[in-house]
Coordinates of N, CA and C in Angstrom, one line a residue:
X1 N -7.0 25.2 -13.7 CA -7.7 24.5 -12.6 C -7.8 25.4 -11.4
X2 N -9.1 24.8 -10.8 CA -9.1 26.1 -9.4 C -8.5 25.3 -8.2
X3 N -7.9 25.9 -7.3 CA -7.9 24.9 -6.1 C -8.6 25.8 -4.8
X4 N -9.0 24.6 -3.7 CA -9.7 25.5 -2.8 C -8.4 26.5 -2.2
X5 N -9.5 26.8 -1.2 CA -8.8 28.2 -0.2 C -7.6 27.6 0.6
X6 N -7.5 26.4 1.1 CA -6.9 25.6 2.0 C -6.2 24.9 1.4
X7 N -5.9 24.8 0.4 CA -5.1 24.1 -0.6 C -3.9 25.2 -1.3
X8 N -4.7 26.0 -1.4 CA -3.9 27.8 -2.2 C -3.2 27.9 -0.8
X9 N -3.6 27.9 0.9 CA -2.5 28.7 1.7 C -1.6 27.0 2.2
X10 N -1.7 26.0 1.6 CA -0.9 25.5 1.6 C 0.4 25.3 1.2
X11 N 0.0 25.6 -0.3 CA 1.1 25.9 -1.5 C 2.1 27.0 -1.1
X12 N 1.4 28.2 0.0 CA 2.0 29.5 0.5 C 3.3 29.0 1.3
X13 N 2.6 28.1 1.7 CA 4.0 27.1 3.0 C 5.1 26.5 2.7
X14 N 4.8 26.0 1.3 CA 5.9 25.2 1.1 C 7.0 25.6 -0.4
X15 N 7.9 25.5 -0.7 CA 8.5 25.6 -1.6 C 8.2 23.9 -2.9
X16 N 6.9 23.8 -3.7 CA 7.0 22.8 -4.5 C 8.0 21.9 -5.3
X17 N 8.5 23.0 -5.6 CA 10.3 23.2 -6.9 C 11.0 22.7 -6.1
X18 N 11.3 22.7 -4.5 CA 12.7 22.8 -4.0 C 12.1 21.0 -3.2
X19 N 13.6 20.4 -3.1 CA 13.6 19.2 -2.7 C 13.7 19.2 -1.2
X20 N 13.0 18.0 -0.4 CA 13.6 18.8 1.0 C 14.0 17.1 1.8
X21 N 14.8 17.3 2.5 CA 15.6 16.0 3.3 C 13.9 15.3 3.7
X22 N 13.5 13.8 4.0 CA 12.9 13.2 4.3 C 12.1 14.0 5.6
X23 N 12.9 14.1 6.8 CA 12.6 14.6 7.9 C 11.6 16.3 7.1
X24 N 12.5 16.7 7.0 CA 11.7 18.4 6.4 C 10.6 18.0 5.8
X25 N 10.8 17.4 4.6 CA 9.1 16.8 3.5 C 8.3 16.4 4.6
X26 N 8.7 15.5 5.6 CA 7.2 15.2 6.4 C 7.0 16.2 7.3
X27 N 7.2 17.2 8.3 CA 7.1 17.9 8.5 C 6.1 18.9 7.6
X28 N 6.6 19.3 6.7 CA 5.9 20.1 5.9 C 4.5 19.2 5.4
X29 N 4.9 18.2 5.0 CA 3.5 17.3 4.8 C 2.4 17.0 5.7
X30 N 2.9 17.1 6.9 CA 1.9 16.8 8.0 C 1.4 18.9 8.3
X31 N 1.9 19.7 8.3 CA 1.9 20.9 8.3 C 0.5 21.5 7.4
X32 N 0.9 21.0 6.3 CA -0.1 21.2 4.8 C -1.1 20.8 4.9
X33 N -1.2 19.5 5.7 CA -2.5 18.8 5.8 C -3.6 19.7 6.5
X34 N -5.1 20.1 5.8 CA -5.7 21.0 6.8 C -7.3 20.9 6.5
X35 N -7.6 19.6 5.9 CA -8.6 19.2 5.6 C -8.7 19.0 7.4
X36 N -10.4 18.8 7.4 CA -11.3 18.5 8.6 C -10.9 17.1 9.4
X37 N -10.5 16.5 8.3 CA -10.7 15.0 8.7 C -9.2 14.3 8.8
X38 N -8.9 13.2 9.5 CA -7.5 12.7 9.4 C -7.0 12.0 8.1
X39 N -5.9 13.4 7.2 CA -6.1 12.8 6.0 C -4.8 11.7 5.8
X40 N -5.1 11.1 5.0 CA -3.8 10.2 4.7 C -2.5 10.6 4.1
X41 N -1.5 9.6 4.7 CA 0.2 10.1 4.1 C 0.1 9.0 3.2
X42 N 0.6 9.7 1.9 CA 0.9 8.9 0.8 C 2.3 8.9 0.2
X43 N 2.8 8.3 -0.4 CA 4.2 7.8 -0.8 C 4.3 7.3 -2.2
X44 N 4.7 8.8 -3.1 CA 5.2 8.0 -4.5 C 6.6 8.2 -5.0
X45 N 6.8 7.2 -5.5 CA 8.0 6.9 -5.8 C 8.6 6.7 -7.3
X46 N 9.0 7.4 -8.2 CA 9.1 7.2 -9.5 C 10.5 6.3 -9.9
X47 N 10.2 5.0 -10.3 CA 11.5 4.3 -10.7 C 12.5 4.4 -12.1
X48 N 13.5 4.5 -11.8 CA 14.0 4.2 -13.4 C 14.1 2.3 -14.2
X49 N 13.2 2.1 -13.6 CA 13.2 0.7 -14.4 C 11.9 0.3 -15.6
X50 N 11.7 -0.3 -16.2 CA 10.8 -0.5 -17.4 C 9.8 -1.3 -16.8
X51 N 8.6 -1.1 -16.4 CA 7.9 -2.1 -15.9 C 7.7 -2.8 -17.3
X52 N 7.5 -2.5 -18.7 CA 7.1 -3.4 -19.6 C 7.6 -4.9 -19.8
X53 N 9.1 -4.7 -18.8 CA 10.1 -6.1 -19.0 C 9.6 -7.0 -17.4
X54 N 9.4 -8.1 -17.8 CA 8.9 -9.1 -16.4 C 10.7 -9.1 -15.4
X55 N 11.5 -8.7 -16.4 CA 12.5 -9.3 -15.3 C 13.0 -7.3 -14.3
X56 N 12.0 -6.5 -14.6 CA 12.4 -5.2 -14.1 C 11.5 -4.9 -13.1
X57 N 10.4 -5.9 -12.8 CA 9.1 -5.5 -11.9 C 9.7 -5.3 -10.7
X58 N 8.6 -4.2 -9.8 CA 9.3 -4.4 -8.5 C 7.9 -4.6 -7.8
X59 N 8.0 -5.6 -6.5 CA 6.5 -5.6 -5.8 C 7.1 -6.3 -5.3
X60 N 6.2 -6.1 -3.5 CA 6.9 -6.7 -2.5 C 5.6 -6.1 -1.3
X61 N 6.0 -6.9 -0.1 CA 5.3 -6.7 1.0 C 6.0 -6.3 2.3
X62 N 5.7 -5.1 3.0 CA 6.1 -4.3 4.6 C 5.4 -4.4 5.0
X63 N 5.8 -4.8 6.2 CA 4.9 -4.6 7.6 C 5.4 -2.9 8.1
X64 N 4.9 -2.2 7.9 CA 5.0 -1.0 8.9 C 5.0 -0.7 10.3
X65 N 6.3 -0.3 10.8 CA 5.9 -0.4 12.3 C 4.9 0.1 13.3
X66 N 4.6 1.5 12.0 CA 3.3 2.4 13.3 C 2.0 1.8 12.5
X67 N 2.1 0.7 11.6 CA 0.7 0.6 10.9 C 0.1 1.7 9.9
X68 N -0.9 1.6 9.2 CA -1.5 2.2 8.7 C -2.6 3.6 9.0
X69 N -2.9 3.4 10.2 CA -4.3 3.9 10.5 C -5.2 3.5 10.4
X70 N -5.5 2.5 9.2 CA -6.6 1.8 8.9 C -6.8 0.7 9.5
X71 N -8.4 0.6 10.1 CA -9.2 -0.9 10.0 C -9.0 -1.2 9.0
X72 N -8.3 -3.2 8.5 CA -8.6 -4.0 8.1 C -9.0 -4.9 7.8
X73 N -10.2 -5.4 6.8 CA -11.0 -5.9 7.3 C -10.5 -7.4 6.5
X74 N -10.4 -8.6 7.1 CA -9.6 -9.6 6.2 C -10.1 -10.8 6.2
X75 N -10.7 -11.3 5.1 CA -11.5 -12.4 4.8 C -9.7 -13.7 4.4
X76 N -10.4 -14.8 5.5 CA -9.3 -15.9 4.9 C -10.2 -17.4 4.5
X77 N -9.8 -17.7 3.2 CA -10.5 -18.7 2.8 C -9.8 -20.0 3.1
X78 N -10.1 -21.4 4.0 CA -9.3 -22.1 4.3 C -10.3 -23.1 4.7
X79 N -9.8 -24.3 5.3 CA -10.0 -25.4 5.7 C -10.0 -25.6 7.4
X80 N -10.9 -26.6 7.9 CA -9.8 -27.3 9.3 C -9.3 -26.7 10.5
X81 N -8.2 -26.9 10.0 CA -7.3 -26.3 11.6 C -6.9 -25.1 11.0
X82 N -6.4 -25.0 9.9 CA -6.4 -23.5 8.9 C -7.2 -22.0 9.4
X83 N -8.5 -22.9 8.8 CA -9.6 -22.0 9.7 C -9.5 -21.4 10.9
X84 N -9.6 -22.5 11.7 CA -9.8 -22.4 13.2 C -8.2 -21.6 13.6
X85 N -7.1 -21.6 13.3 CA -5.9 -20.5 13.2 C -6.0 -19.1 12.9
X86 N -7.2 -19.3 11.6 CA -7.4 -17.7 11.2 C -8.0 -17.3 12.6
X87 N -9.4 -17.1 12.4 CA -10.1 -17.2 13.1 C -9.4 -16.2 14.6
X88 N -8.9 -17.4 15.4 CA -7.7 -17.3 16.4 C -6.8 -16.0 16.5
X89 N -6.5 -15.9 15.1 CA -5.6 -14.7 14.7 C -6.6 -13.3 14.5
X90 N -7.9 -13.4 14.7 CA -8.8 -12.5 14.2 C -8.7 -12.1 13.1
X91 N -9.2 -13.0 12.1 CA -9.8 -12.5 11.1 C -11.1 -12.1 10.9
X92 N -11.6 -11.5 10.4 CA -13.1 -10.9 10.4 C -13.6 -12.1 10.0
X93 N -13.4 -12.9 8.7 CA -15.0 -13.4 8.0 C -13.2 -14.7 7.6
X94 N -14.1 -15.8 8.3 CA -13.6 -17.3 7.6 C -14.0 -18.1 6.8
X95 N -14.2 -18.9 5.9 CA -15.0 -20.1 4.9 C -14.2 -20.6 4.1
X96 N -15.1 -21.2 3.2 CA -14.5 -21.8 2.0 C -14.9 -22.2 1.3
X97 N -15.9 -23.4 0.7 CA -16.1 -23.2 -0.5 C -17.5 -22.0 -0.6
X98 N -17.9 -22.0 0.6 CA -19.4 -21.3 0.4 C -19.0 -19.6 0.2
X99 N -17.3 -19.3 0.6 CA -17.6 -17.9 0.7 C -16.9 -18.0 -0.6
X100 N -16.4 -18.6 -1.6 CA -16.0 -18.5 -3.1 C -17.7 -18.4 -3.7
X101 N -18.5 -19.2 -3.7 CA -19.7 -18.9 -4.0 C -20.0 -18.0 -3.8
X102 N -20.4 -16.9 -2.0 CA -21.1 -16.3 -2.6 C -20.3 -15.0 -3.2
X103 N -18.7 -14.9 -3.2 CA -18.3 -14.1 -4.0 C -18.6 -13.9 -5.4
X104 N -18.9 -14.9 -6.2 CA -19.7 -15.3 -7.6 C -21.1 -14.7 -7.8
X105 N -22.0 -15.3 -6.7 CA -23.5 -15.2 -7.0 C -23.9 -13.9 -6.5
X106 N -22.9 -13.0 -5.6 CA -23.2 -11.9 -4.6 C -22.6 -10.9 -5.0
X107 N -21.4 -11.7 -5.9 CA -20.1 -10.4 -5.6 C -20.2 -9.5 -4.7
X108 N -19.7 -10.8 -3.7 CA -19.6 -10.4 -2.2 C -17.8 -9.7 -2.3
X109 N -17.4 -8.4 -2.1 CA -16.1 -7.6 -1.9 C -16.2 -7.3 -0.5
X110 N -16.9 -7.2 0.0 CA -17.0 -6.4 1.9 C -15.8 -6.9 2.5
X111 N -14.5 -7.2 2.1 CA -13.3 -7.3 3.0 C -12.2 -6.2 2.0
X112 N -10.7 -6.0 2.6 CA -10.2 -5.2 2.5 C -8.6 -6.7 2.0
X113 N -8.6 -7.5 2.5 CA -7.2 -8.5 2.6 C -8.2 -9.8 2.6
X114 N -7.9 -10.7 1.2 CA -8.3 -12.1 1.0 C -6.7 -12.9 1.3
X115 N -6.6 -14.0 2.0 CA -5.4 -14.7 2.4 C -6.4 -16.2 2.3
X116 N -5.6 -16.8 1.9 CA -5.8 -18.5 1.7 C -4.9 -19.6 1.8
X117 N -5.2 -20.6 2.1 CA -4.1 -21.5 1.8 C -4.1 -22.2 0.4
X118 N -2.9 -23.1 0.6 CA -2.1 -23.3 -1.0 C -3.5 -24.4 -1.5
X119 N -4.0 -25.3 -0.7 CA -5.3 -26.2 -1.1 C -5.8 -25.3 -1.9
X120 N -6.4 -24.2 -1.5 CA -7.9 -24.0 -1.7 C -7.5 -23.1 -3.2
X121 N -6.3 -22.7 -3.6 CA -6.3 -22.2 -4.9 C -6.6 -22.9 -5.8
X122 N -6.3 -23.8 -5.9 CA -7.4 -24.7 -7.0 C -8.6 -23.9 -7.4
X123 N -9.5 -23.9 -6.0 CA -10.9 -23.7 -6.4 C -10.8 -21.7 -6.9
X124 N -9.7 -21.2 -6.1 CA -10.0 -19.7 -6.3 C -9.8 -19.1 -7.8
X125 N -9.4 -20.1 -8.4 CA -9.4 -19.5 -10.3 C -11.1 -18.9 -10.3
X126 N -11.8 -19.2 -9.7 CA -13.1 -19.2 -10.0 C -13.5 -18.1 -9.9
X127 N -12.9 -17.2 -8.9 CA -13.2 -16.6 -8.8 C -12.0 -14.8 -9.0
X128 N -11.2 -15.4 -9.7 CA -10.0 -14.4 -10.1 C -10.4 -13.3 -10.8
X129 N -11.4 -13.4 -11.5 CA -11.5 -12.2 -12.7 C -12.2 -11.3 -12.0
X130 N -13.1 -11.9 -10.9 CA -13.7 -10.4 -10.1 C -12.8 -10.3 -8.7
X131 N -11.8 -10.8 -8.2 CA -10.9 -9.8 -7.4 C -9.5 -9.5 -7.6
X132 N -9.4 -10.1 -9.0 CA -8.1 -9.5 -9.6 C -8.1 -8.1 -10.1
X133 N -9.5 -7.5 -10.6 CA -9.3 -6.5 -11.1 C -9.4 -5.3 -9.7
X134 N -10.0 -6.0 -8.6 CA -9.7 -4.9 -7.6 C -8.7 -5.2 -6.4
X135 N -7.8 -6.2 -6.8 CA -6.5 -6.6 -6.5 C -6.5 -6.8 -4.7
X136 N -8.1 -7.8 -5.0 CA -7.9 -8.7 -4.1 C -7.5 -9.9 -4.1
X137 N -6.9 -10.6 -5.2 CA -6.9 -11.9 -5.5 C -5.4 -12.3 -4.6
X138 N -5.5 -13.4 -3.8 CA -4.1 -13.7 -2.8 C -3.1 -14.2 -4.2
X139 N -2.1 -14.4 -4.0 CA -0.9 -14.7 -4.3 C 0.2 -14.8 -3.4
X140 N 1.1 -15.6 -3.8 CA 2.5 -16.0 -3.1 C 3.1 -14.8 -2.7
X141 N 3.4 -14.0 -3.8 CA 4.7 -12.9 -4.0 C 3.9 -12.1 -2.7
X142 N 2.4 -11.8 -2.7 CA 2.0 -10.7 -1.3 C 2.2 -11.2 -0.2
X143 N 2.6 -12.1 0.1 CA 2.2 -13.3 1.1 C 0.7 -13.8 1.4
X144 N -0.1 -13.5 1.0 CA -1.6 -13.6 0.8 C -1.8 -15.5 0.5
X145 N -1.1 -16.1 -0.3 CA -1.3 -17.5 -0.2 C -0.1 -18.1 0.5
X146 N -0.9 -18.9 1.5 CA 0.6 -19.4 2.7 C 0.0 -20.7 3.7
X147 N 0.8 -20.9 3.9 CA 0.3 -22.2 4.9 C 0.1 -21.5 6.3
X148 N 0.5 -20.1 6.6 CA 0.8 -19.5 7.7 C -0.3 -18.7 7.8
X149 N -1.7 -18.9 7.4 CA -2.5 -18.2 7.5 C -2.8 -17.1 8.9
X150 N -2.3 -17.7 9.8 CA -2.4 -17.2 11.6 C -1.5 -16.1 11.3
X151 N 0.0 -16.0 10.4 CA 1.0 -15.3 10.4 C 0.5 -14.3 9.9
X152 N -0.3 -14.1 8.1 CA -0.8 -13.5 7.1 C -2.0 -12.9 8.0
X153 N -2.5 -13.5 8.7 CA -3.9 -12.3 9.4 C -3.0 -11.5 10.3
X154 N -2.2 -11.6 11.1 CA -1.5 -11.0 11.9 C -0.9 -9.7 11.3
X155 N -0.3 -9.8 10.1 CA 0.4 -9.0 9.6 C -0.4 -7.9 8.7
X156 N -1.2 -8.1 8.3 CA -2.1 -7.4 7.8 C -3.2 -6.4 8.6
X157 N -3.5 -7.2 9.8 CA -3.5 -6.0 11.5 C -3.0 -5.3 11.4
X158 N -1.9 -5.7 11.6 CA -0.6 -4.8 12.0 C -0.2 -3.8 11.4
X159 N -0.7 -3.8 9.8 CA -0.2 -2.7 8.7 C 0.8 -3.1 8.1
X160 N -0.1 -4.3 7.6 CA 1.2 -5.0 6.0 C 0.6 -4.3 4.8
X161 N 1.5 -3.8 4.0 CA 1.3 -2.4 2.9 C 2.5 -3.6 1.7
X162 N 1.3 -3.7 0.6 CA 2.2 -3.9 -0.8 C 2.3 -2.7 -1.7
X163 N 3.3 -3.0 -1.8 CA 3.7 -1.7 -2.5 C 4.0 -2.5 -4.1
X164 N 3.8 -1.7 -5.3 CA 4.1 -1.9 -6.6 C 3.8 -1.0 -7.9
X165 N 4.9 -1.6 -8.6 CA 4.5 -0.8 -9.6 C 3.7 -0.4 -10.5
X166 N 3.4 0.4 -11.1 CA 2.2 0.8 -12.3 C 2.6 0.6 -13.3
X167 N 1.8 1.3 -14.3 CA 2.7 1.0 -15.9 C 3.4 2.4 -16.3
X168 N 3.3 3.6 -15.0 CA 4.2 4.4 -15.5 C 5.0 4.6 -14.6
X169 N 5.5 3.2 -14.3 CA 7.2 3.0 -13.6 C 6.8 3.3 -11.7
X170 N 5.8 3.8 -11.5 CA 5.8 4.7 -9.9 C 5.0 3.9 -9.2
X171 N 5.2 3.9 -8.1 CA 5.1 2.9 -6.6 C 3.7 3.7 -5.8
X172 N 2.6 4.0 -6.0 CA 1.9 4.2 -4.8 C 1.7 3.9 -3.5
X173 N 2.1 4.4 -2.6 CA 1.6 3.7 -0.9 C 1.4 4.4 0.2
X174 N 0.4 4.1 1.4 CA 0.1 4.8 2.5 C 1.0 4.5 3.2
X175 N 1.6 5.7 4.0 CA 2.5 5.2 4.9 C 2.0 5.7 6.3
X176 N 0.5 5.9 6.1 CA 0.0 6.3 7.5 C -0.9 7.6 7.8
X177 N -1.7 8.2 8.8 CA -2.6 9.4 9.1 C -1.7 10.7 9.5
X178 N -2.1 11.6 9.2 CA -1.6 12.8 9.9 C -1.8 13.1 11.1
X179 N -2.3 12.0 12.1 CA -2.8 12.4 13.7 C -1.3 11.6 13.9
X180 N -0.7 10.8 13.0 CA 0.5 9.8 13.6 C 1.9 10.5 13.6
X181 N 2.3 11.9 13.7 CA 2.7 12.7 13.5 C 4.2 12.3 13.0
X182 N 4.8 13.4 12.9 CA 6.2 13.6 12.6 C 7.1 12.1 12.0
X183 N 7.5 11.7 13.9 CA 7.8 10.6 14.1 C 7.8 9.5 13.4
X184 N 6.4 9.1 13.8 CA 6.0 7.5 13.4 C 5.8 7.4 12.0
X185 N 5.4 8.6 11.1 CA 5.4 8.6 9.8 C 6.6 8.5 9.0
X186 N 7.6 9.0 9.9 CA 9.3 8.9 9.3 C 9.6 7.5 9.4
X187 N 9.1 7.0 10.8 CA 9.6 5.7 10.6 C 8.8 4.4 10.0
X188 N 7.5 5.2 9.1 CA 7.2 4.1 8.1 C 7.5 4.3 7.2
X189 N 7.5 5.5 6.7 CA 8.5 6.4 5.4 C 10.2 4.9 5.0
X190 N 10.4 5.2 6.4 CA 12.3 4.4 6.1 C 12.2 3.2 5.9
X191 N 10.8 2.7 6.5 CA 10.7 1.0 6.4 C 10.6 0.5 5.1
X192 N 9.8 1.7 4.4 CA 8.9 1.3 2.9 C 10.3 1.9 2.0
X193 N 10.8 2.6 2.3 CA 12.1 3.3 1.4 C 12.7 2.1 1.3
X194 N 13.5 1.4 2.4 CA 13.9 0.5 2.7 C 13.8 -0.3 2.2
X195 N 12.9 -0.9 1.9 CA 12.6 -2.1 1.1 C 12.3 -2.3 -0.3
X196 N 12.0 -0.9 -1.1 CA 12.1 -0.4 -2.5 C 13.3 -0.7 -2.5
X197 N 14.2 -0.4 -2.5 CA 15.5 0.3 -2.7 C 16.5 -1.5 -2.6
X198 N 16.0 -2.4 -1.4 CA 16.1 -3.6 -1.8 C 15.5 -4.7 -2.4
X199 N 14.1 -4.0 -3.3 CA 13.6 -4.9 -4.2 C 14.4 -4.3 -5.5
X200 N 15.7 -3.6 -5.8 CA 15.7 -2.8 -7.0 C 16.2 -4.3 -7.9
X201 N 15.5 -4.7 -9.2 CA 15.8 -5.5 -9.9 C 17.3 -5.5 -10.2
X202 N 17.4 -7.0 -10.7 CA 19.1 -6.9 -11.0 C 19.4 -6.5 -12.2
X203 N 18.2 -6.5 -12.9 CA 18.1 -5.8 -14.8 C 18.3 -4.0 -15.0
X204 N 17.9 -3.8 -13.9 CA 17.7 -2.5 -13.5 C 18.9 -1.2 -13.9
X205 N 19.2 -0.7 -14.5 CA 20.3 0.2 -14.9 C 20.4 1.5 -14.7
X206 N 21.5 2.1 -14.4 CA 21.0 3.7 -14.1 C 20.8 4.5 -13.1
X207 N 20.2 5.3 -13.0 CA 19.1 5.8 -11.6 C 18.3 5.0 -11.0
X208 N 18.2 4.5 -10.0 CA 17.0 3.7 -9.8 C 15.9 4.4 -9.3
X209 N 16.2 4.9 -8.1 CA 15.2 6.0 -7.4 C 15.1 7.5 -8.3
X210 N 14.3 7.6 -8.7 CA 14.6 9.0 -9.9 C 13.6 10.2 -9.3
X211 N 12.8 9.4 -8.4 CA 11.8 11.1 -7.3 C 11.1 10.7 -6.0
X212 N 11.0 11.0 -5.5 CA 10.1 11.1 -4.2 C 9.3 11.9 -4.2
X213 N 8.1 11.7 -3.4 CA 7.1 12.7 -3.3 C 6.1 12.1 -1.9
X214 N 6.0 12.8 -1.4 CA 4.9 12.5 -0.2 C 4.2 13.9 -0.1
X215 N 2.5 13.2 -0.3 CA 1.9 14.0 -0.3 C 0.4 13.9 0.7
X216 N -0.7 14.6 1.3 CA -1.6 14.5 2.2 C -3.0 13.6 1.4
X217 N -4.1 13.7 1.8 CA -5.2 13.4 0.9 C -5.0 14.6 -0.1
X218 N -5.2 15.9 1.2 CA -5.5 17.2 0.2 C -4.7 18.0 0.3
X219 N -3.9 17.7 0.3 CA -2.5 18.5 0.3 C -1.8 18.6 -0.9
X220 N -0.6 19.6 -0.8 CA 0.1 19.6 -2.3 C 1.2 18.4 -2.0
X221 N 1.9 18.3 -2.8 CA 3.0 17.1 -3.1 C 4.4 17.6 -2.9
X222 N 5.1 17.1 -1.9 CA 6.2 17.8 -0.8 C 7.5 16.9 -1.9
X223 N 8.5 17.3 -2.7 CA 9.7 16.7 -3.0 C 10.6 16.3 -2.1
X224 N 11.3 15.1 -2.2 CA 11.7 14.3 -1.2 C 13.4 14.3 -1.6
X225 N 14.6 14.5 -1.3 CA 15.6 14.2 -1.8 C 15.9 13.0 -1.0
X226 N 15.8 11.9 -1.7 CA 16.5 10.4 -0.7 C 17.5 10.1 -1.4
X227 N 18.2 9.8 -0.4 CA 20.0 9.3 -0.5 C 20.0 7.8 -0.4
X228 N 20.4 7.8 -1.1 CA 20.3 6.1 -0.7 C 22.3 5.0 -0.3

């Protein structure tokens, strides 16, 4: 495989093989980063648990304190005073039964965070099989279905990040831009660590945390030694 020019004198910079304290990996991660554009911090995490067993899963929801970087764009389907709370809370796009329609007739996706309340699930089976596979569909466990709909647009502003597992055991997540330097990325880094580390199942045996890796959009992949 070829890699660009900027990618080769990145590799120059860093030691790949060698593990380096949290603080050092980001440093070097924000260092590496040398694409044009503000690229993203990403965060993987390889577990020693079996995602194949339901009682080993791990998923859960952080609010990040420096946020994301990203515009969210967050459709809440509700009712009433529900509505009129979203809304309030700024959410981009409000409705209910008409925006389950035209998700159906339109496959309308133009949001980033679907939140609803407990009513209107009923009607959202309808439309599960087209935002479950692109893992917009709300549920309890994200906080995504709630009576707190004003809370749930809030937090999703803010840089609420679910984090979960795959089917080969590892956690993907943004923990933020390379313009948010050093700092603020360490202290989304500890929040999201943080909270792995207290979702670890009680089935769970062994090693739990078994690698770290934080890596740029286009950057190489910095080894992480976390202590827990």
């Amino acid at each position: 495989m070829k890699f660009g020019k900027k990618y080769r004198a990145s590799l120059e910079e860093v030691d790949v093989k060698k593990g380096y304290d949290p603080a050092s990996a980001m440093a070097n991660v924000v260092a590496t980063a040398k694409a044009k554009f503000d690229e993203s911090i990403e965060l993987h995490v390889r577990l020693g648990v079996d995602p194949r067993q339901a009682d080993q899963q791990v998923r859960g929801t952080v609010v990040l304190p420096n946020g994301t970087g990203k515009k969210v764009k967050v459709l809440v389907i509700a009712k009433g005073e529900k509505a009129d709370a979203a809304t309030a809370a700024g959410a981009d796009i409000v409705g209910a039964e008409e925006i389950i329609q035209k998700i159906i007739s339109d496959n309308f996706l133009d949001f980033d965070v679907c939140i609803t309340s407990p009513d209107m699930m009923g009607q959202m089976g309808r439309v599960a099989r087209i935002l479950g596979p692109k893992g917009l569909m709300p549920s309890p466990k994200s906080g995504t279905v709630t009576m707190d709909v004003a809370k749930a647009v809030k937090d999703a502003k803010a840089g609420k990040v679910e984090y979960r597992l795959d089917k080969t055991a590892i956690i993907h997540c943004p923990i933020g831009k390379k313009s948010f330097g050093q700092e603020k990325l360490l202290e989304n880094y500890n929040t999201l660590m943080d909270a792995i580390v207290k979702a670890k199942p009680a089935a769970a045996k062994g090693v739990y945390i078994k690698s770290v890796t934080l890596a740029s959009t286009m950057g190489p992949g910095i080894k992480v030694v976390h202590r827990i």
